[in-house]
Amino acid sequence: MEGHMITAGISARGVEMTFRVRGSDNTVLQSLDLEVQAGSFVTLLGPSGCGKSTLLKILGGILEPTAGSVRIGDEAAADAVKNREIGLVLQRPALMPWKSARENVKLLRSIARKDHKNDGPAADAALEMVGLSHAADRLPEQLSGGMAQRVSIARALAMEPTLLLMDEPFGALDAITRDEMNYRLAEIWQRTGKTIVFVTHSITEAVFLSDVVHVMAANPGRVIESLEIDLPRPRDKRVFDDAQFIEYTNHLRDQLAPMPGKVA
Ligand SMILES: Nc1ncnc2c1ncn2[C@@H]1O[C@H](COP(=O)(O)OP(=O)(O)OP(=O)(O)O)[C@@H](O)[C@H]1O
Ligand SMILES: [Mg+2]
């Protein structure tokens, strides 16, 4: 069972990423350190373009940093990917247009795993987790943008990864579905004990979900603060009224966009 899997933490040290575009270097990440405890839920919060997606791809082993090291548990990130321990939900869902939601969810798992007995049940369970059992037989073109995004989350969950990397997975959802997905994800995380790294623009989403919010700044992208969120779990919508919750969100808002004229 998933719950008994060994979860992996992350240790990223001195990460640098420089892209070469039309002959000039663009250093997107510099001197970036990130420690993620095994089994914790952390978010990366920061302005557009600060390098969140780039960092997530590096953690997921699909981009090689120009400098620095990334360890997932006791492996290099690229090895952890090979060993199928990492599930990646990208900012834009890429689904096979001719396959149903269920087949899309099953496909990656059936490529990645040797034992196929559980592919069907794992796909169904993952679709249930994201609230899409009723749409399992639909083609991607018959899904809304938000539903397609949830299929891509189910696809990652069906892999039963120990580390789940999610890039703004709820960005395309309406506010009500987004809240519902936040509750569901918190519940999935508590039940399965995965390590989750979650990218978002939303301050309330970050505080609601996280053990630690890592605040990033741009030019070059780096972590400027790691804020521990000390709120009891399980959390439900009452937490939004909690004085401590409001204090965290106000603090993060100041970090991201300091008010003009505010005395520090
Ligand atoms: N493959 C690439 N080649 C060149 N530049 C890139 C590449 N990928 C990203 N960049 C640049 O790196 C910077 C950071 O991009 P990234 O997508 O990581 O930002 P982000 O924080 O995820 O932004 P957003 O919140 O808008 O998704 C941007 O300036 C982008 O143009
Ligand atoms: Mg991004």
PDB file of C-alpha atoms and ligand atoms in Angstrom:
ATOM      1  CA  MET A   1       0.000   0.000   0.000  1.00  0.00           C
ATOM      2  CA  GLU A   2       1.006   3.573  -0.659  1.00  0.00           C
ATOM      3  CA  GLY A   3       0.988   4.484   3.008  1.00  0.00           C
ATOM      4  CA  HIS A   4       3.873   2.141   3.708  1.00  0.00           C
ATOM      5  CA  MET A   5       6.172   3.522   1.047  1.00  0.00           C
ATOM      6  CA  ILE A   6       9.342   5.197   2.120  1.00  0.00           C
ATOM      7  CA  THR A   7       9.073   8.916   1.487  1.00  0.00           C
ATOM      8  CA  ALA A   8      11.975  10.996   0.329  1.00  0.00           C
ATOM      9  CA  GLY A   9      13.083  14.419   1.399  1.00  0.00           C
ATOM     10  CA  ILE A  10      14.893  16.887  -0.850  1.00  0.00           C
ATOM     11  CA  SER A  11      18.180  18.637  -0.384  1.00  0.00           C
ATOM     12  CA  ALA A  12      19.091  21.235  -3.010  1.00  0.00           C
ATOM     13  CA  ARG A  13      22.332  23.163  -2.531  1.00  0.00           C
ATOM     14  CA  GLY A  14      23.747  26.071  -4.451  1.00  0.00           C
ATOM     15  CA  VAL A  15      21.476  25.521  -7.419  1.00  0.00           C
ATOM     16  CA  GLU A  16      22.109  27.750 -10.383  1.00  0.00           C
ATOM     17  CA  MET A  17      20.304  27.733 -13.715  1.00  0.00           C
ATOM     18  CA  THR A  18      21.506  29.815 -16.598  1.00  0.00           C
ATOM     19  CA  PHE A  19      19.693  29.694 -19.931  1.00  0.00           C
ATOM     20  CA  ARG A  20      21.450  30.793 -23.047  1.00  0.00           C
ATOM     21  CA  VAL A  21      19.011  32.646 -25.282  1.00  0.00           C
ATOM     22  CA  ARG A  22      20.171  34.086 -28.622  1.00  0.00           C
ATOM     23  CA  GLY A  23      23.766  34.343 -27.507  1.00  0.00           C
ATOM     24  CA  SER A  24      23.193  35.960 -24.122  1.00  0.00           C
ATOM     25  CA  ASP A  25      23.074  34.289 -20.723  1.00  0.00           C
ATOM     26  CA  ASN A  26      20.053  34.604 -18.503  1.00  0.00           C
ATOM     27  CA  THR A  27      20.654  33.434 -14.937  1.00  0.00           C
ATOM     28  CA  VAL A  28      17.231  32.432 -13.695  1.00  0.00           C
ATOM     29  CA  LEU A  29      18.212  30.747 -10.425  1.00  0.00           C
ATOM     30  CA  GLN A  30      21.263  31.525  -8.328  1.00  0.00           C
ATOM     31  CA  SER A  31      22.671  30.246  -5.023  1.00  0.00           C
ATOM     32  CA  LEU A  32      19.406  28.539  -4.309  1.00  0.00           C
ATOM     33  CA  ASP A  33      19.187  26.291  -1.266  1.00  0.00           C
ATOM     34  CA  LEU A  34      16.131  24.246  -0.400  1.00  0.00           C
ATOM     35  CA  GLU A  35      15.604  21.591   2.243  1.00  0.00           C
ATOM     36  CA  VAL A  36      12.369  19.631   2.236  1.00  0.00           C
ATOM     37  CA  GLN A  37      11.657  17.154   5.018  1.00  0.00           C
ATOM     38  CA  ALA A  38      10.441  13.701   4.011  1.00  0.00           C
ATOM     39  CA  GLY A  39       6.663  13.523   4.233  1.00  0.00           C
ATOM     40  CA  SER A  40       6.155  17.282   4.467  1.00  0.00           C
ATOM     41  CA  PHE A  41       3.990  19.533   2.320  1.00  0.00           C
ATOM     42  CA  VAL A  42       5.848  22.600   1.112  1.00  0.00           C
ATOM     43  CA  THR A  43       4.963  25.327  -1.346  1.00  0.00           C
ATOM     44  CA  LEU A  44       7.037  27.567  -3.554  1.00  0.00           C
ATOM     45  CA  LEU A  45       5.425  30.996  -3.635  1.00  0.00           C
ATOM     46  CA  GLY A  46       6.734  33.808  -5.765  1.00  0.00           C
ATOM     47  CA  PRO A  47       6.062  36.294  -8.554  1.00  0.00           C
ATOM     48  CA  SER A  48       5.661  35.255 -12.173  1.00  0.00           C
ATOM     49  CA  GLY A  49       9.005  34.587 -13.814  1.00  0.00           C
ATOM     50  CA  CYS A  50      11.018  34.074 -10.604  1.00  0.00           C
ATOM     51  CA  GLY A  51      11.884  30.529 -11.626  1.00  0.00           C
ATOM     52  CA  LYS A  52       9.346  28.338  -9.811  1.00  0.00           C
ATOM     53  CA  SER A  53       8.659  26.065 -12.783  1.00  0.00           C
ATOM     54  CA  THR A  54      12.361  25.923 -13.580  1.00  0.00           C
ATOM     55  CA  LEU A  55      13.140  24.851 -10.018  1.00  0.00           C
ATOM     56  CA  LEU A  56      10.389  22.234 -10.057  1.00  0.00           C
ATOM     57  CA  LYS A  57      11.749  20.754 -13.288  1.00  0.00           C
ATOM     58  CA  ILE A  58      15.204  20.598 -11.728  1.00  0.00           C
ATOM     59  CA  LEU A  59      13.794  18.849  -8.648  1.00  0.00           C
ATOM     60  CA  GLY A  60      11.958  16.486 -10.988  1.00  0.00           C
ATOM     61  CA  GLY A  61      15.177  15.586 -12.781  1.00  0.00           C
ATOM     62  CA  ILE A  62      14.001  16.787 -16.197  1.00  0.00           C
ATOM     63  CA  LEU A  63      16.289  19.857 -16.235  1.00  0.00           C
ATOM     64  CA  GLU A  64      19.944  19.694 -15.292  1.00  0.00           C
ATOM     65  CA  PRO A  65      21.068  22.710 -13.243  1.00  0.00           C
ATOM     66  CA  THR A  66      24.146  24.574 -14.469  1.00  0.00           C
ATOM     67  CA  ALA A  67      25.596  24.340 -10.956  1.00  0.00           C
ATOM     68  CA  GLY A  68      24.756  22.884  -7.562  1.00  0.00           C
ATOM     69  CA  SER A  69      23.341  19.577  -6.451  1.00  0.00           C
ATOM     70  CA  VAL A  70      19.905  18.076  -5.883  1.00  0.00           C
ATOM     71  CA  ARG A  71      19.379  14.956  -3.818  1.00  0.00           C
ATOM     72  CA  ILE A  72      16.036  13.171  -3.524  1.00  0.00           C
ATOM     73  CA  GLY A  73      16.317  10.929  -0.477  1.00  0.00           C
ATOM     74  CA  ASP A  74      19.769   9.445  -1.035  1.00  0.00           C
ATOM     75  CA  GLU A  75      19.629   9.595  -4.841  1.00  0.00           C
ATOM     76  CA  ALA A  76      20.385  12.166  -7.504  1.00  0.00           C
ATOM     77  CA  ALA A  77      17.131  13.620  -8.889  1.00  0.00           C
ATOM     78  CA  ALA A  78      17.577  11.966 -12.308  1.00  0.00           C
ATOM     79  CA  ASP A  79      17.900   8.528 -10.646  1.00  0.00           C
ATOM     80  CA  ALA A  80      14.793   9.103  -8.535  1.00  0.00           C
ATOM     81  CA  VAL A  81      12.888   9.808 -11.751  1.00  0.00           C
ATOM     82  CA  LYS A  82      14.217   6.618 -13.320  1.00  0.00           C
ATOM     83  CA  ASN A  83      13.157   4.689 -10.253  1.00  0.00           C
ATOM     84  CA  ARG A  84       9.626   6.077 -10.686  1.00  0.00           C
ATOM     85  CA  GLU A  85       9.591   7.774  -7.325  1.00  0.00           C
ATOM     86  CA  ILE A  86       8.642  11.211  -8.622  1.00  0.00           C
ATOM     87  CA  GLY A  87       5.256  12.278  -9.931  1.00  0.00           C
ATOM     88  CA  LEU A  88       5.216  15.539 -11.848  1.00  0.00           C
ATOM     89  CA  VAL A  89       2.164  17.677 -12.569  1.00  0.00           C
ATOM     90  CA  LEU A  90       3.157  20.363 -15.049  1.00  0.00           C
ATOM     91  CA  GLN A  91       1.615  23.799 -15.409  1.00  0.00           C
ATOM     92  CA  ARG A  92      -0.155  22.783 -18.632  1.00  0.00           C
ATOM     93  CA  PRO A  93      -1.712  19.314 -18.734  1.00  0.00           C
ATOM     94  CA  ALA A  94      -0.522  17.299 -21.731  1.00  0.00           C
ATOM     95  CA  LEU A  95      -3.101  14.586 -22.369  1.00  0.00           C
ATOM     96  CA  MET A  96      -3.303  12.190 -25.293  1.00  0.00           C
ATOM     97  CA  PRO A  97      -6.243  13.618 -27.296  1.00  0.00           C
ATOM     98  CA  TRP A  98      -7.432  10.257 -28.620  1.00  0.00           C
ATOM     99  CA  LYS A  99      -7.474   8.517 -25.246  1.00  0.00           C
ATOM    100  CA  SER A 100     -10.153   8.734 -22.585  1.00  0.00           C
ATOM    101  CA  ALA A 101      -9.470  10.283 -19.182  1.00  0.00           C
ATOM    102  CA  ARG A 102      -9.134   6.804 -17.696  1.00  0.00           C
ATOM    103  CA  GLU A 103      -6.745   5.620 -20.437  1.00  0.00           C
ATOM    104  CA  ASN A 104      -4.669   8.770 -20.015  1.00  0.00           C
ATOM    105  CA  VAL A 105      -4.372   8.126 -16.295  1.00  0.00           C
ATOM    106  CA  LYS A 106      -3.496   4.455 -16.865  1.00  0.00           C
ATOM    107  CA  LEU A 107      -1.001   4.988 -19.667  1.00  0.00           C
ATOM    108  CA  LEU A 108       1.919   6.477 -17.767  1.00  0.00           C
ATOM    109  CA  ARG A 109       1.568   3.967 -14.959  1.00  0.00           C
ATOM    110  CA  SER A 110       1.465   1.048 -17.373  1.00  0.00           C
ATOM    111  CA  ILE A 111       4.675   2.310 -19.005  1.00  0.00           C
ATOM    112  CA  ALA A 112       6.387   2.926 -15.681  1.00  0.00           C
ATOM    113  CA  ARG A 113       5.459  -0.202 -13.785  1.00  0.00           C
ATOM    114  CA  LYS A 114       6.058  -3.863 -14.455  1.00  0.00           C
ATOM    115  CA  ASP A 115       3.091  -5.233 -12.550  1.00  0.00           C
ATOM    116  CA  HIS A 116      -0.041  -4.327 -14.516  1.00  0.00           C
ATOM    117  CA  LYS A 117      -2.617  -6.067 -12.346  1.00  0.00           C
ATOM    118  CA  ASN A 118      -3.345  -2.880 -10.455  1.00  0.00           C
ATOM    119  CA  ASP A 119      -3.201  -0.376 -13.332  1.00  0.00           C
ATOM    120  CA  GLY A 120      -6.989  -0.255 -13.754  1.00  0.00           C
ATOM    121  CA  PRO A 121      -7.865  -0.021 -10.044  1.00  0.00           C
ATOM    122  CA  ALA A 122      -5.079   2.542  -9.462  1.00  0.00           C
ATOM    123  CA  ALA A 123      -6.409   4.679 -12.341  1.00  0.00           C
ATOM    124  CA  ASP A 124      -9.965   4.480 -11.013  1.00  0.00           C
ATOM    125  CA  ALA A 125      -8.870   5.307  -7.469  1.00  0.00           C
ATOM    126  CA  ALA A 126      -6.865   8.301  -8.708  1.00  0.00           C
ATOM    127  CA  LEU A 127      -9.808   9.619 -10.762  1.00  0.00           C
ATOM    128  CA  GLU A 128     -12.002   9.234  -7.701  1.00  0.00           C
ATOM    129  CA  MET A 129      -9.513  11.200  -5.610  1.00  0.00           C
ATOM    130  CA  VAL A 130      -9.793  14.170  -7.965  1.00  0.00           C
ATOM    131  CA  GLY A 131     -13.584  13.859  -8.209  1.00  0.00           C
ATOM    132  CA  LEU A 132     -13.743  12.717 -11.819  1.00  0.00           C
ATOM    133  CA  SER A 133     -15.102   9.161 -11.652  1.00  0.00           C
ATOM    134  CA  HIS A 134     -18.121  10.285 -13.673  1.00  0.00           C
ATOM    135  CA  ALA A 135     -15.925  11.579 -16.519  1.00  0.00           C
ATOM    136  CA  ALA A 136     -13.578   8.589 -16.812  1.00  0.00           C
ATOM    137  CA  ASP A 137     -14.709   7.683 -20.332  1.00  0.00           C
ATOM    138  CA  ARG A 138     -14.581  11.181 -21.816  1.00  0.00           C
ATOM    139  CA  LEU A 139     -11.956  12.318 -24.281  1.00  0.00           C
ATOM    140  CA  PRO A 140      -9.811  15.356 -23.364  1.00  0.00           C
ATOM    141  CA  GLU A 141     -11.754  17.571 -25.806  1.00  0.00           C
ATOM    142  CA  GLN A 142     -14.905  16.741 -23.849  1.00  0.00           C
ATOM    143  CA  LEU A 143     -13.381  17.998 -20.590  1.00  0.00           C
ATOM    144  CA  SER A 144     -13.212  21.576 -19.294  1.00  0.00           C
ATOM    145  CA  GLY A 145      -9.747  23.056 -18.738  1.00  0.00           C
ATOM    146  CA  GLY A 146     -10.024  22.458 -15.018  1.00  0.00           C
ATOM    147  CA  MET A 147     -11.124  18.857 -15.521  1.00  0.00           C
ATOM    148  CA  ALA A 148      -8.200  18.200 -17.856  1.00  0.00           C
ATOM    149  CA  GLN A 149      -5.896  19.581 -15.177  1.00  0.00           C
ATOM    150  CA  ARG A 150      -7.437  17.219 -12.636  1.00  0.00           C
ATOM    151  CA  VAL A 151      -6.883  14.277 -15.014  1.00  0.00           C
ATOM    152  CA  SER A 152      -3.201  15.194 -15.127  1.00  0.00           C
ATOM    153  CA  ILE A 153      -3.158  15.205 -11.305  1.00  0.00           C
ATOM    154  CA  ALA A 154      -4.823  11.781 -11.282  1.00  0.00           C
ATOM    155  CA  ARG A 155      -2.202  10.555 -13.751  1.00  0.00           C
ATOM    156  CA  ALA A 156       0.570  11.544 -11.348  1.00  0.00           C
ATOM    157  CA  LEU A 157      -1.256  10.064  -8.337  1.00  0.00           C
ATOM    158  CA  ALA A 158      -1.806   6.747 -10.142  1.00  0.00           C
ATOM    159  CA  MET A 159       1.966   6.366 -10.350  1.00  0.00           C
ATOM    160  CA  GLU A 160       1.938   6.198  -6.547  1.00  0.00           C
ATOM    161  CA  PRO A 161       5.056   8.368  -6.324  1.00  0.00           C
ATOM    162  CA  THR A 162       6.729   9.033  -2.987  1.00  0.00           C
ATOM    163  CA  LEU A 163       7.454  12.594  -4.092  1.00  0.00           C
ATOM    164  CA  LEU A 164       4.818  14.638  -5.877  1.00  0.00           C
ATOM    165  CA  LEU A 165       5.838  17.866  -7.626  1.00  0.00           C
ATOM    166  CA  MET A 166       2.908  20.056  -8.663  1.00  0.00           C
ATOM    167  CA  ASP A 167       3.198  23.218 -10.739  1.00  0.00           C
ATOM    168  CA  GLU A 168       0.184  25.507 -10.151  1.00  0.00           C
ATOM    169  CA  PRO A 169      -2.144  22.544 -10.543  1.00  0.00           C
ATOM    170  CA  PHE A 170      -5.239  24.512  -9.534  1.00  0.00           C
ATOM    171  CA  GLY A 171      -4.495  27.721 -11.445  1.00  0.00           C
ATOM    172  CA  ALA A 172      -7.118  26.989 -14.093  1.00  0.00           C
ATOM    173  CA  LEU A 173      -9.898  26.050 -11.684  1.00  0.00           C
ATOM    174  CA  ASP A 174     -12.834  28.187 -10.588  1.00  0.00           C
ATOM    175  CA  ALA A 175     -12.721  29.332  -6.956  1.00  0.00           C
ATOM    176  CA  ILE A 176     -15.152  26.717  -5.617  1.00  0.00           C
ATOM    177  CA  THR A 177     -13.525  23.740  -7.344  1.00  0.00           C
ATOM    178  CA  ARG A 178     -10.167  25.102  -6.291  1.00  0.00           C
ATOM    179  CA  ASP A 179     -11.175  25.114  -2.617  1.00  0.00           C
ATOM    180  CA  GLU A 180     -12.558  21.610  -2.985  1.00  0.00           C
ATOM    181  CA  MET A 181      -9.323  20.415  -4.607  1.00  0.00           C
ATOM    182  CA  ASN A 182      -7.330  21.996  -1.782  1.00  0.00           C
ATOM    183  CA  TYR A 183      -9.318  20.008   0.790  1.00  0.00           C
ATOM    184  CA  ARG A 184      -8.948  16.845  -1.254  1.00  0.00           C
ATOM    185  CA  LEU A 185      -5.212  17.277  -1.757  1.00  0.00           C
ATOM    186  CA  ALA A 186      -4.638  17.935   1.961  1.00  0.00           C
ATOM    187  CA  GLU A 187      -6.571  14.758   2.694  1.00  0.00           C
ATOM    188  CA  ILE A 188      -4.640  12.703   0.095  1.00  0.00           C
ATOM    189  CA  TRP A 189      -1.373  13.992   1.497  1.00  0.00           C
ATOM    190  CA  GLN A 190      -2.324  13.122   5.094  1.00  0.00           C
ATOM    191  CA  ARG A 191      -3.501   9.672   4.092  1.00  0.00           C
ATOM    192  CA  THR A 192      -0.551   8.695   1.892  1.00  0.00           C
ATOM    193  CA  GLY A 193       2.376  10.375   3.636  1.00  0.00           C
ATOM    194  CA  LYS A 194       3.911  11.621   0.375  1.00  0.00           C
ATOM    195  CA  THR A 195       6.317  14.496   0.192  1.00  0.00           C
ATOM    196  CA  ILE A 196       4.617  17.238  -1.853  1.00  0.00           C
ATOM    197  CA  VAL A 197       6.222  20.308  -3.402  1.00  0.00           C
ATOM    198  CA  PHE A 198       3.503  22.612  -4.679  1.00  0.00           C
ATOM    199  CA  VAL A 199       3.911  25.779  -6.744  1.00  0.00           C
ATOM    200  CA  THR A 200       1.299  28.503  -6.428  1.00  0.00           C
ATOM    201  CA  HIS A 201       0.646  32.230  -6.783  1.00  0.00           C
ATOM    202  CA  SER A 202      -2.080  32.072  -4.160  1.00  0.00           C
ATOM    203  CA  ILE A 203      -1.061  33.101  -0.657  1.00  0.00           C
ATOM    204  CA  THR A 204      -4.125  31.599   1.041  1.00  0.00           C
ATOM    205  CA  GLU A 205      -3.704  28.315  -0.832  1.00  0.00           C
ATOM    206  CA  ALA A 206      -0.044  28.194   0.212  1.00  0.00           C
ATOM    207  CA  VAL A 207      -0.794  28.779   3.903  1.00  0.00           C
ATOM    208  CA  PHE A 208      -3.768  26.420   3.933  1.00  0.00           C
ATOM    209  CA  LEU A 209      -1.819  23.498   2.486  1.00  0.00           C
ATOM    210  CA  SER A 210       1.712  23.885   3.778  1.00  0.00           C
ATOM    211  CA  ASP A 211       4.021  22.890   6.562  1.00  0.00           C
ATOM    212  CA  VAL A 212       6.522  25.361   5.116  1.00  0.00           C
ATOM    213  CA  VAL A 213       6.050  28.160   2.568  1.00  0.00           C
ATOM    214  CA  HIS A 214       9.257  28.959   0.686  1.00  0.00           C
ATOM    215  CA  VAL A 215       9.058  32.510  -0.617  1.00  0.00           C
ATOM    216  CA  MET A 216      11.007  33.188  -3.791  1.00  0.00           C
ATOM    217  CA  ALA A 217      12.214  36.463  -5.239  1.00  0.00           C
ATOM    218  CA  ALA A 218      13.179  37.116  -8.853  1.00  0.00           C
ATOM    219  CA  ASN A 219      16.308  38.266 -10.702  1.00  0.00           C
ATOM    220  CA  PRO A 220      17.905  35.976  -9.880  1.00  0.00           C
ATOM    221  CA  GLY A 221      15.408  33.484  -8.501  1.00  0.00           C
ATOM    222  CA  ARG A 222      16.200  32.382  -4.965  1.00  0.00           C
ATOM    223  CA  VAL A 223      14.476  31.474  -1.708  1.00  0.00           C
ATOM    224  CA  ILE A 224      14.276  34.558   0.506  1.00  0.00           C
ATOM    225  CA  GLU A 225      12.261  33.115   3.364  1.00  0.00           C
ATOM    226  CA  SER A 226      11.080  29.723   4.580  1.00  0.00           C
ATOM    227  CA  LEU A 227       8.020  30.313   6.736  1.00  0.00           C
ATOM    228  CA  GLU A 228       6.838  27.462   8.951  1.00  0.00           C
ATOM    229  CA  ILE A 229       3.057  27.252   9.126  1.00  0.00           C
ATOM    230  CA  ASP A 230       2.208  26.159  12.620  1.00  0.00           C
ATOM    231  CA  LEU A 231      -1.531  25.505  12.332  1.00  0.00           C
ATOM    232  CA  PRO A 232      -3.181  22.294  13.561  1.00  0.00           C
ATOM    233  CA  ARG A 233      -4.255  19.597  11.081  1.00  0.00           C
ATOM    234  CA  PRO A 234      -6.528  18.483   9.634  1.00  0.00           C
ATOM    235  CA  ARG A 235      -7.410  21.996   8.483  1.00  0.00           C
ATOM    236  CA  ASP A 236     -10.807  22.954   7.179  1.00  0.00           C
ATOM    237  CA  LYS A 237     -12.369  26.209   6.057  1.00  0.00           C
ATOM    238  CA  ARG A 238     -12.586  27.506   9.640  1.00  0.00           C
ATOM    239  CA  VAL A 239      -8.811  27.980   9.525  1.00  0.00           C
ATOM    240  CA  PHE A 240      -9.310  30.974   7.190  1.00  0.00           C
ATOM    241  CA  ASP A 241     -10.726  32.926  10.158  1.00  0.00           C
ATOM    242  CA  ASP A 242      -7.909  31.943  12.510  1.00  0.00           C
ATOM    243  CA  ALA A 243      -5.903  34.984  13.700  1.00  0.00           C
ATOM    244  CA  GLN A 244      -2.642  33.101  13.127  1.00  0.00           C
ATOM    245  CA  PHE A 245      -3.692  32.205   9.565  1.00  0.00           C
ATOM    246  CA  ILE A 246      -4.417  35.865   8.820  1.00  0.00           C
ATOM    247  CA  GLU A 247      -1.083  36.884  10.313  1.00  0.00           C
ATOM    248  CA  TYR A 248       0.742  34.447   8.021  1.00  0.00           C
ATOM    249  CA  THR A 249      -1.084  35.645   4.910  1.00  0.00           C
ATOM    250  CA  ASN A 250      -0.496  39.323   5.765  1.00  0.00           C
ATOM    251  CA  HIS A 251       3.179  38.655   6.322  1.00  0.00           C
ATOM    252  CA  LEU A 252       3.515  36.814   3.007  1.00  0.00           C
ATOM    253  CA  ARG A 253       1.661  39.566   1.180  1.00  0.00           C
ATOM    254  CA  ASP A 254       4.191  42.080   2.533  1.00  0.00           C
ATOM    255  CA  GLN A 255       7.068  39.823   1.489  1.00  0.00           C
ATOM    256  CA  LEU A 256       5.780  39.511  -2.066  1.00  0.00           C
ATOM    257  CA  ALA A 257       4.684  43.102  -2.620  1.00  0.00           C
ATOM    258  CA  PRO A 258       5.853  45.495   0.070  1.00  0.00           C
ATOM    259  CA  MET A 259       3.303  48.280   0.530  1.00  0.00           C
ATOM    260  CA  PRO A 260       4.588  51.632  -0.700  1.00  0.00           C
ATOM    261  CA  GLY A 261       5.398  53.876   2.207  1.00  0.00           C
ATOM    262  CA  LYS A 262       5.262  51.086   4.755  1.00  0.00           C
ATOM    263  CA  VAL A 263       7.879  51.419   7.492  1.00  0.00           C
ATOM    264  CA  ALA A 264       9.741  48.134   7.703  1.00  0.00           C
TER     265      ALA A 264
HETATM  266  N1  LIG B   1      13.905  26.637 -21.528  1.00  0.00           N
HETATM  267  C1  LIG B   1      14.123  27.940 -21.291  1.00  0.00           C
HETATM  268  N2  LIG B   1      14.964  28.659 -22.048  1.00  0.00           N
HETATM  269  C2  LIG B   1      15.204  29.962 -21.790  1.00  0.00           C
HETATM  270  N3  LIG B   1      14.640  30.644 -20.788  1.00  0.00           N
HETATM  271  C3  LIG B   1      13.783  29.989 -20.005  1.00  0.00           C
HETATM  272  C4  LIG B   1      13.466  28.601 -20.194  1.00  0.00           C
HETATM  273  N4  LIG B   1      12.600  28.216 -19.244  1.00  0.00           N
HETATM  274  C5  LIG B   1      12.365  29.300 -18.493  1.00  0.00           C
HETATM  275  N5  LIG B   1      13.084  30.376 -18.923  1.00  0.00           N
HETATM  276  C6  LIG B   1      13.100  31.726 -18.327  1.00  0.00           C
HETATM  277  O1  LIG B   1      13.288  31.559 -16.933  1.00  0.00           O
HETATM  278  C7  LIG B   1      12.555  32.526 -16.199  1.00  0.00           C
HETATM  279  C8  LIG B   1      11.733  31.794 -15.155  1.00  0.00           C
HETATM  280  O2  LIG B   1      10.751  31.000 -15.790  1.00  0.00           O
HETATM  281  P1  LIG B   1       9.798  30.032 -14.980  1.00  0.00           P
HETATM  282  O3  LIG B   1       8.874  29.407 -15.941  1.00  0.00           O
HETATM  283  O4  LIG B   1      10.616  29.135 -14.128  1.00  0.00           O
HETATM  284  O5  LIG B   1       9.029  31.085 -14.036  1.00  0.00           O
HETATM  285  P2  LIG B   1       7.808  30.871 -13.032  1.00  0.00           P
HETATM  286  O6  LIG B   1       8.238  31.395 -11.698  1.00  0.00           O
HETATM  287  O7  LIG B   1       7.349  29.467 -13.091  1.00  0.00           O
HETATM  288  O8  LIG B   1       6.703  31.840 -13.634  1.00  0.00           O
HETATM  289  P3  LIG B   1       5.100  31.687 -13.696  1.00  0.00           P
HETATM  290  O9  LIG B   1       4.612  31.989 -12.305  1.00  0.00           O
HETATM  291  O10 LIG B   1       4.668  32.709 -14.670  1.00  0.00           O
HETATM  292  O11 LIG B   1       4.766  30.292 -14.130  1.00  0.00           O
HETATM  293  C9  LIG B   1      11.755  33.312 -17.208  1.00  0.00           C
HETATM  294  O12 LIG B   1      12.435  34.512 -17.445  1.00  0.00           O
HETATM  295  C10 LIG B   1      11.754  32.434 -18.446  1.00  0.00           C
HETATM  296  O13 LIG B   1      11.726  33.213 -19.605  1.00  0.00           O
HETATM  297 MG    MG B   2       5.624  28.568 -13.798  1.00  0.00          MG
END
